[in-house]
């Protein structure tokens, strides 16, 4: 697994520190609110597990699962909803927790779906990584861990063809692995 990594972009320590900072910021912003953290599976599971423990206000959690990539490195453009919310979020403060914002297709789909069909009191997005250069659809995240250049990254939940999610750090994949 590790021989496919070209370079480490963020170490375990760097990720830990930034996730703690995001948790502190969210704690400040969501005092006296009715927070529900929604993890977008599967990529966000590691980030979610660390972030929720860095948030010190009452929060419920839920999970959604979408698929758009298949075994490629860019979106196919159509998002498939595999698992919808299991909780009634009407009147609650939804914060979507996502691993990475790329074209914006996935998050705009989820945002529109949740706002239209679920009527939350508020809707926010927390993404660990943002690749603004790649944006095709307008999506404005409220919290961003790291803004990164256009490279395909894996680890800390992020995959290529379902592999590398269990790497504890984030690395850039050698292009020969996917070309
Ligand atoms: P978007 O719909 O193009 O914004 O893509 C968002 C989704 O694509 C994320 O939730 C990831 O699952 C996946 N993705 C985008 N860029 C990367 C990457 O660099 N590494 C791994 N997955 C990625
Ligand atoms: Mg993925």
PDB file of C-alpha atoms and ligand atoms in Angstrom:
ATOM      1  CA  UNK A   1       0.000   0.000   0.000  1.00  0.00           C
ATOM      2  CA  UNK A   2       2.582   2.606   1.079  1.00  0.00           C
ATOM      3  CA  UNK A   3       4.781   2.030  -1.984  1.00  0.00           C
ATOM      4  CA  UNK A   4       1.973   3.621  -4.083  1.00  0.00           C
ATOM      5  CA  UNK A   5       2.322   6.945  -2.246  1.00  0.00           C
ATOM      6  CA  UNK A   6       4.463   9.600  -3.940  1.00  0.00           C
ATOM      7  CA  UNK A   7       4.667  11.960  -0.966  1.00  0.00           C
ATOM      8  CA  UNK A   8       2.978  12.663   2.349  1.00  0.00           C
ATOM      9  CA  UNK A   9       0.855  15.820   2.112  1.00  0.00           C
ATOM     10  CA  UNK A  10      -0.391  15.948   5.734  1.00  0.00           C
ATOM     11  CA  UNK A  11       1.003  13.879   8.576  1.00  0.00           C
ATOM     12  CA  UNK A  12      -1.088  12.380  11.353  1.00  0.00           C
ATOM     13  CA  UNK A  13       0.031  15.194  13.680  1.00  0.00           C
ATOM     14  CA  UNK A  14      -0.900  17.930  11.185  1.00  0.00           C
ATOM     15  CA  UNK A  15      -4.324  16.387  10.615  1.00  0.00           C
ATOM     16  CA  UNK A  16      -4.921  16.035  14.351  1.00  0.00           C
ATOM     17  CA  UNK A  17      -4.040  19.666  15.031  1.00  0.00           C
ATOM     18  CA  UNK A  18      -6.234  21.064  12.256  1.00  0.00           C
ATOM     19  CA  UNK A  19      -9.207  18.865  13.195  1.00  0.00           C
ATOM     20  CA  UNK A  20      -8.940  20.094  16.801  1.00  0.00           C
ATOM     21  CA  UNK A  21      -9.004  23.703  15.534  1.00  0.00           C
ATOM     22  CA  UNK A  22     -12.082  23.027  13.414  1.00  0.00           C
ATOM     23  CA  UNK A  23     -13.754  21.417  16.426  1.00  0.00           C
ATOM     24  CA  UNK A  24     -13.079  24.482  18.566  1.00  0.00           C
ATOM     25  CA  UNK A  25     -14.475  26.794  15.887  1.00  0.00           C
ATOM     26  CA  UNK A  26     -17.624  24.693  15.460  1.00  0.00           C
ATOM     27  CA  UNK A  27     -18.052  24.520  19.244  1.00  0.00           C
ATOM     28  CA  UNK A  28     -18.045  28.337  19.379  1.00  0.00           C
ATOM     29  CA  UNK A  29     -20.434  28.737  16.449  1.00  0.00           C
ATOM     30  CA  UNK A  30     -22.976  26.109  17.517  1.00  0.00           C
ATOM     31  CA  UNK A  31     -23.409  26.993  21.187  1.00  0.00           C
ATOM     32  CA  UNK A  32     -27.156  26.994  22.028  1.00  0.00           C
ATOM     33  CA  UNK A  33     -28.059  25.473  18.666  1.00  0.00           C
ATOM     34  CA  UNK A  34     -29.510  22.084  17.785  1.00  0.00           C
ATOM     35  CA  UNK A  35     -26.557  20.579  15.946  1.00  0.00           C
ATOM     36  CA  UNK A  36     -26.761  17.447  13.865  1.00  0.00           C
ATOM     37  CA  UNK A  37     -23.543  16.291  12.222  1.00  0.00           C
ATOM     38  CA  UNK A  38     -24.129  14.443   8.972  1.00  0.00           C
ATOM     39  CA  UNK A  39     -21.227  12.291   7.781  1.00  0.00           C
ATOM     40  CA  UNK A  40     -20.997  11.674   4.049  1.00  0.00           C
ATOM     41  CA  UNK A  41     -19.917   8.054   3.626  1.00  0.00           C
ATOM     42  CA  UNK A  42     -17.598   6.538   3.024  1.00  0.00           C
ATOM     43  CA  UNK A  43     -14.739   9.012   2.686  1.00  0.00           C
ATOM     44  CA  UNK A  44     -15.625  11.131   5.721  1.00  0.00           C
ATOM     45  CA  UNK A  45     -15.817   8.376   8.306  1.00  0.00           C
ATOM     46  CA  UNK A  46     -12.313   8.948   9.710  1.00  0.00           C
ATOM     47  CA  UNK A  47     -12.633  12.741   9.722  1.00  0.00           C
ATOM     48  CA  UNK A  48     -16.094  12.528  11.315  1.00  0.00           C
ATOM     49  CA  UNK A  49     -14.861  10.258  14.100  1.00  0.00           C
ATOM     50  CA  UNK A  50     -12.088  12.696  15.007  1.00  0.00           C
ATOM     51  CA  UNK A  51     -14.079  15.896  14.439  1.00  0.00           C
ATOM     52  CA  UNK A  52     -17.092  14.890  16.536  1.00  0.00           C
ATOM     53  CA  UNK A  53     -14.814  14.239  19.498  1.00  0.00           C
ATOM     54  CA  UNK A  54     -13.340  17.727  19.101  1.00  0.00           C
ATOM     55  CA  UNK A  55     -16.796  19.360  19.288  1.00  0.00           C
ATOM     56  CA  UNK A  56     -17.898  20.241  22.825  1.00  0.00           C
ATOM     57  CA  UNK A  57     -21.581  21.028  22.374  1.00  0.00           C
ATOM     58  CA  UNK A  58     -24.491  18.590  22.234  1.00  0.00           C
ATOM     59  CA  UNK A  59     -24.634  17.044  18.800  1.00  0.00           C
ATOM     60  CA  UNK A  60     -26.581  14.238  17.192  1.00  0.00           C
ATOM     61  CA  UNK A  61     -25.072  12.341  14.288  1.00  0.00           C
ATOM     62  CA  UNK A  62     -26.374  10.759  11.119  1.00  0.00           C
ATOM     63  CA  UNK A  63     -24.944   9.292   7.934  1.00  0.00           C
ATOM     64  CA  UNK A  64     -25.617   9.615   4.241  1.00  0.00           C
ATOM     65  CA  UNK A  65     -24.000   7.602   1.501  1.00  0.00           C
ATOM     66  CA  UNK A  66     -23.508   8.737  -2.070  1.00  0.00           C
ATOM     67  CA  UNK A  67     -21.509   7.470  -4.978  1.00  0.00           C
ATOM     68  CA  UNK A  68     -20.282   9.288  -8.062  1.00  0.00           C
ATOM     69  CA  UNK A  69     -16.706   8.230  -8.833  1.00  0.00           C
ATOM     70  CA  UNK A  70     -16.597   4.505  -9.456  1.00  0.00           C
ATOM     71  CA  UNK A  71     -12.978   3.563  -9.999  1.00  0.00           C
ATOM     72  CA  UNK A  72     -11.795   6.874 -11.452  1.00  0.00           C
ATOM     73  CA  UNK A  73     -10.210  10.085 -10.221  1.00  0.00           C
ATOM     74  CA  UNK A  74     -12.887  12.549 -11.280  1.00  0.00           C
ATOM     75  CA  UNK A  75     -16.649  12.735 -10.953  1.00  0.00           C
ATOM     76  CA  UNK A  76     -18.884  11.039 -13.493  1.00  0.00           C
ATOM     77  CA  UNK A  77     -21.280  13.927 -12.923  1.00  0.00           C
ATOM     78  CA  UNK A  78     -24.278  11.969 -11.669  1.00  0.00           C
ATOM     79  CA  UNK A  79     -24.643  11.438  -7.948  1.00  0.00           C
ATOM     80  CA  UNK A  80     -26.374   8.344  -6.690  1.00  0.00           C
ATOM     81  CA  UNK A  81     -27.989   8.488  -3.243  1.00  0.00           C
ATOM     82  CA  UNK A  82     -27.281   5.144  -1.622  1.00  0.00           C
ATOM     83  CA  UNK A  83     -28.359   5.969   1.917  1.00  0.00           C
ATOM     84  CA  UNK A  84     -30.518   8.923   2.941  1.00  0.00           C
ATOM     85  CA  UNK A  85     -30.810  10.519   6.382  1.00  0.00           C
ATOM     86  CA  UNK A  86     -32.409   8.335   9.016  1.00  0.00           C
ATOM     87  CA  UNK A  87     -33.278  11.237  11.328  1.00  0.00           C
ATOM     88  CA  UNK A  88     -35.815  14.017  11.061  1.00  0.00           C
ATOM     89  CA  UNK A  89     -33.672  17.141  10.748  1.00  0.00           C
ATOM     90  CA  UNK A  90     -36.556  19.609  10.309  1.00  0.00           C
ATOM     91  CA  UNK A  91     -35.828  22.668  12.433  1.00  0.00           C
ATOM     92  CA  UNK A  92     -32.340  21.439  13.312  1.00  0.00           C
ATOM     93  CA  UNK A  93     -28.930  22.856  12.487  1.00  0.00           C
ATOM     94  CA  UNK A  94     -27.396  20.483   9.986  1.00  0.00           C
ATOM     95  CA  UNK A  95     -23.650  20.481   9.462  1.00  0.00           C
ATOM     96  CA  UNK A  96     -22.560  18.227   6.625  1.00  0.00           C
ATOM     97  CA  UNK A  97     -19.144  16.648   7.210  1.00  0.00           C
ATOM     98  CA  UNK A  98     -17.328  15.870   3.967  1.00  0.00           C
ATOM     99  CA  UNK A  99     -13.835  14.619   3.196  1.00  0.00           C
ATOM    100  CA  UNK A 100     -13.098  16.662   0.091  1.00  0.00           C
ATOM    101  CA  UNK A 101     -14.766  19.255  -2.097  1.00  0.00           C
ATOM    102  CA  UNK A 102     -13.714  18.904  -5.718  1.00  0.00           C
ATOM    103  CA  UNK A 103     -16.095  19.689  -8.614  1.00  0.00           C
ATOM    104  CA  UNK A 104     -18.851  20.457  -6.092  1.00  0.00           C
ATOM    105  CA  UNK A 105     -21.288  18.066  -7.778  1.00  0.00           C
ATOM    106  CA  UNK A 106     -21.661  15.828  -4.708  1.00  0.00           C
ATOM    107  CA  UNK A 107     -22.112  18.601  -2.155  1.00  0.00           C
ATOM    108  CA  UNK A 108     -24.485  20.668  -4.274  1.00  0.00           C
ATOM    109  CA  UNK A 109     -26.624  17.558  -4.746  1.00  0.00           C
ATOM    110  CA  UNK A 110     -26.659  16.851  -1.003  1.00  0.00           C
ATOM    111  CA  UNK A 111     -27.259  20.490  -0.089  1.00  0.00           C
ATOM    112  CA  UNK A 112     -30.205  20.818  -2.468  1.00  0.00           C
ATOM    113  CA  UNK A 113     -31.644  17.460  -1.398  1.00  0.00           C
ATOM    114  CA  UNK A 114     -31.458  18.214   2.331  1.00  0.00           C
ATOM    115  CA  UNK A 115     -32.683  21.800   2.115  1.00  0.00           C
ATOM    116  CA  UNK A 116     -35.553  21.009  -0.251  1.00  0.00           C
ATOM    117  CA  UNK A 117     -36.833  17.800   1.246  1.00  0.00           C
ATOM    118  CA  UNK A 118     -35.863  18.063   4.930  1.00  0.00           C
ATOM    119  CA  UNK A 119     -36.328  21.693   5.953  1.00  0.00           C
ATOM    120  CA  UNK A 120     -33.464  22.164   8.414  1.00  0.00           C
ATOM    121  CA  UNK A 121     -33.247  25.417  10.424  1.00  0.00           C
ATOM    122  CA  UNK A 122     -29.777  25.927   9.001  1.00  0.00           C
ATOM    123  CA  UNK A 123     -27.389  24.130   6.710  1.00  0.00           C
ATOM    124  CA  UNK A 124     -23.598  24.247   6.802  1.00  0.00           C
ATOM    125  CA  UNK A 125     -20.706  22.400   5.212  1.00  0.00           C
ATOM    126  CA  UNK A 126     -17.477  21.351   6.876  1.00  0.00           C
ATOM    127  CA  UNK A 127     -14.958  19.832   4.482  1.00  0.00           C
ATOM    128  CA  UNK A 128     -11.504  18.661   5.453  1.00  0.00           C
ATOM    129  CA  UNK A 129     -10.037  19.406   2.011  1.00  0.00           C
ATOM    130  CA  UNK A 130     -10.987  21.860  -0.699  1.00  0.00           C
ATOM    131  CA  UNK A 131      -9.663  21.897  -4.273  1.00  0.00           C
ATOM    132  CA  UNK A 132     -11.140  25.226  -5.470  1.00  0.00           C
ATOM    133  CA  UNK A 133      -9.397  25.034  -8.860  1.00  0.00           C
ATOM    134  CA  UNK A 134     -11.563  22.066  -9.767  1.00  0.00           C
ATOM    135  CA  UNK A 135     -14.958  23.615  -9.000  1.00  0.00           C
ATOM    136  CA  UNK A 136     -17.685  23.184 -11.643  1.00  0.00           C
ATOM    137  CA  UNK A 137     -20.735  23.916  -9.486  1.00  0.00           C
ATOM    138  CA  UNK A 138     -21.105  26.753  -6.983  1.00  0.00           C
ATOM    139  CA  UNK A 139     -20.650  25.443  -3.435  1.00  0.00           C
ATOM    140  CA  UNK A 140     -19.398  27.545  -0.528  1.00  0.00           C
ATOM    141  CA  UNK A 141     -18.072  25.524   2.411  1.00  0.00           C
ATOM    142  CA  UNK A 142     -18.403  27.085   5.881  1.00  0.00           C
ATOM    143  CA  UNK A 143     -15.383  25.294   7.358  1.00  0.00           C
ATOM    144  CA  UNK A 144     -12.334  24.103   5.422  1.00  0.00           C
ATOM    145  CA  UNK A 145      -9.466  22.133   6.922  1.00  0.00           C
ATOM    146  CA  UNK A 146      -6.949  22.613   4.123  1.00  0.00           C
ATOM    147  CA  UNK A 147      -7.090  24.213   0.689  1.00  0.00           C
ATOM    148  CA  UNK A 148      -5.058  21.990  -1.623  1.00  0.00           C
ATOM    149  CA  UNK A 149      -3.861  22.147  -5.219  1.00  0.00           C
ATOM    150  CA  UNK A 150      -5.228  19.885  -7.922  1.00  0.00           C
ATOM    151  CA  UNK A 151      -3.745  16.501  -7.005  1.00  0.00           C
ATOM    152  CA  UNK A 152      -5.388  13.189  -6.254  1.00  0.00           C
ATOM    153  CA  UNK A 153      -4.951  12.390  -2.575  1.00  0.00           C
ATOM    154  CA  UNK A 154      -5.657   9.301  -0.497  1.00  0.00           C
ATOM    155  CA  UNK A 155      -5.646   8.244   3.139  1.00  0.00           C
ATOM    156  CA  UNK A 156      -7.484   9.310   6.311  1.00  0.00           C
ATOM    157  CA  UNK A 157     -10.695   7.967   4.759  1.00  0.00           C
ATOM    158  CA  UNK A 158     -10.036   9.034   1.168  1.00  0.00           C
ATOM    159  CA  UNK A 159      -9.767   6.272  -1.402  1.00  0.00           C
ATOM    160  CA  UNK A 160      -8.757   5.411  -4.882  1.00  0.00           C
ATOM    161  CA  UNK A 161     -10.914   2.470  -6.095  1.00  0.00           C
ATOM    162  CA  UNK A 162     -11.765   1.707  -2.426  1.00  0.00           C
ATOM    163  CA  UNK A 163      -8.136   1.398  -1.376  1.00  0.00           C
ATOM    164  CA  UNK A 164      -5.882   3.474   0.914  1.00  0.00           C
ATOM    165  CA  UNK A 165      -8.722   4.649   3.204  1.00  0.00           C
ATOM    166  CA  UNK A 166      -6.933   3.118   6.180  1.00  0.00           C
ATOM    167  CA  UNK A 167      -3.701   5.099   5.758  1.00  0.00           C
ATOM    168  CA  UNK A 168      -3.420   7.269   8.895  1.00  0.00           C
ATOM    169  CA  UNK A 169      -1.934  10.226   6.951  1.00  0.00           C
ATOM    170  CA  UNK A 170      -2.858  11.894   3.647  1.00  0.00           C
ATOM    171  CA  UNK A 171      -0.625  11.333   0.667  1.00  0.00           C
ATOM    172  CA  UNK A 172      -0.455  12.027  -3.036  1.00  0.00           C
ATOM    173  CA  UNK A 173      -0.911   8.884  -5.074  1.00  0.00           C
ATOM    174  CA  UNK A 174       1.727   8.037  -7.685  1.00  0.00           C
ATOM    175  CA  UNK A 175       0.117   8.859 -11.068  1.00  0.00           C
ATOM    176  CA  UNK A 176       1.164   5.461 -12.471  1.00  0.00           C
ATOM    177  CA  UNK A 177      -1.279   3.846 -10.025  1.00  0.00           C
ATOM    178  CA  UNK A 178      -4.283   5.357 -11.812  1.00  0.00           C
ATOM    179  CA  UNK A 179      -3.005   6.092 -15.318  1.00  0.00           C
TER     180      UNK A 179
HETATM  181  P1  LIG B   1     -17.065  16.278  -6.226  1.00  0.00           P
HETATM  182  O1  LIG B   1     -18.464  15.799  -6.386  1.00  0.00           O
HETATM  183  O2  LIG B   1     -16.340  16.302  -7.551  1.00  0.00           O
HETATM  184  O3  LIG B   1     -16.911  17.568  -5.477  1.00  0.00           O
HETATM  185  O4  LIG B   1     -16.278  15.155  -5.473  1.00  0.00           O
HETATM  186  C1  LIG B   1     -16.395  14.939  -4.117  1.00  0.00           C
HETATM  187  C2  LIG B   1     -16.061  13.505  -3.822  1.00  0.00           C
HETATM  188  O5  LIG B   1     -15.080  13.005  -4.725  1.00  0.00           O
HETATM  189  C3  LIG B   1     -15.445  13.346  -2.460  1.00  0.00           C
HETATM  190  O6  LIG B   1     -16.419  13.070  -1.508  1.00  0.00           O
HETATM  191  C4  LIG B   1     -14.482  12.201  -2.661  1.00  0.00           C
HETATM  192  O7  LIG B   1     -15.139  10.976  -2.388  1.00  0.00           O
HETATM  193  C5  LIG B   1     -14.099  12.240  -4.095  1.00  0.00           C
HETATM  194  N1  LIG B   1     -12.783  12.884  -4.344  1.00  0.00           N
HETATM  195  C6  LIG B   1     -12.545  14.081  -4.915  1.00  0.00           C
HETATM  196  N2  LIG B   1     -11.235  14.359  -4.971  1.00  0.00           N
HETATM  197  C7  LIG B   1     -10.624  13.306  -4.400  1.00  0.00           C
HETATM  198  C8  LIG B   1      -9.238  12.998  -4.128  1.00  0.00           C
HETATM  199  O8  LIG B   1      -8.289  13.752  -4.395  1.00  0.00           O
HETATM  200  N3  LIG B   1      -9.017  11.808  -3.525  1.00  0.00           N
HETATM  201  C9  LIG B   1     -10.008  10.934  -3.193  1.00  0.00           C
HETATM  202  N4  LIG B   1     -11.304  11.183  -3.409  1.00  0.00           N
HETATM  203  C10 LIG B   1     -11.605  12.356  -4.014  1.00  0.00           C
HETATM  204 MG1  LIG B   2     -14.594   8.669  -2.610  1.00  0.00          MG
END
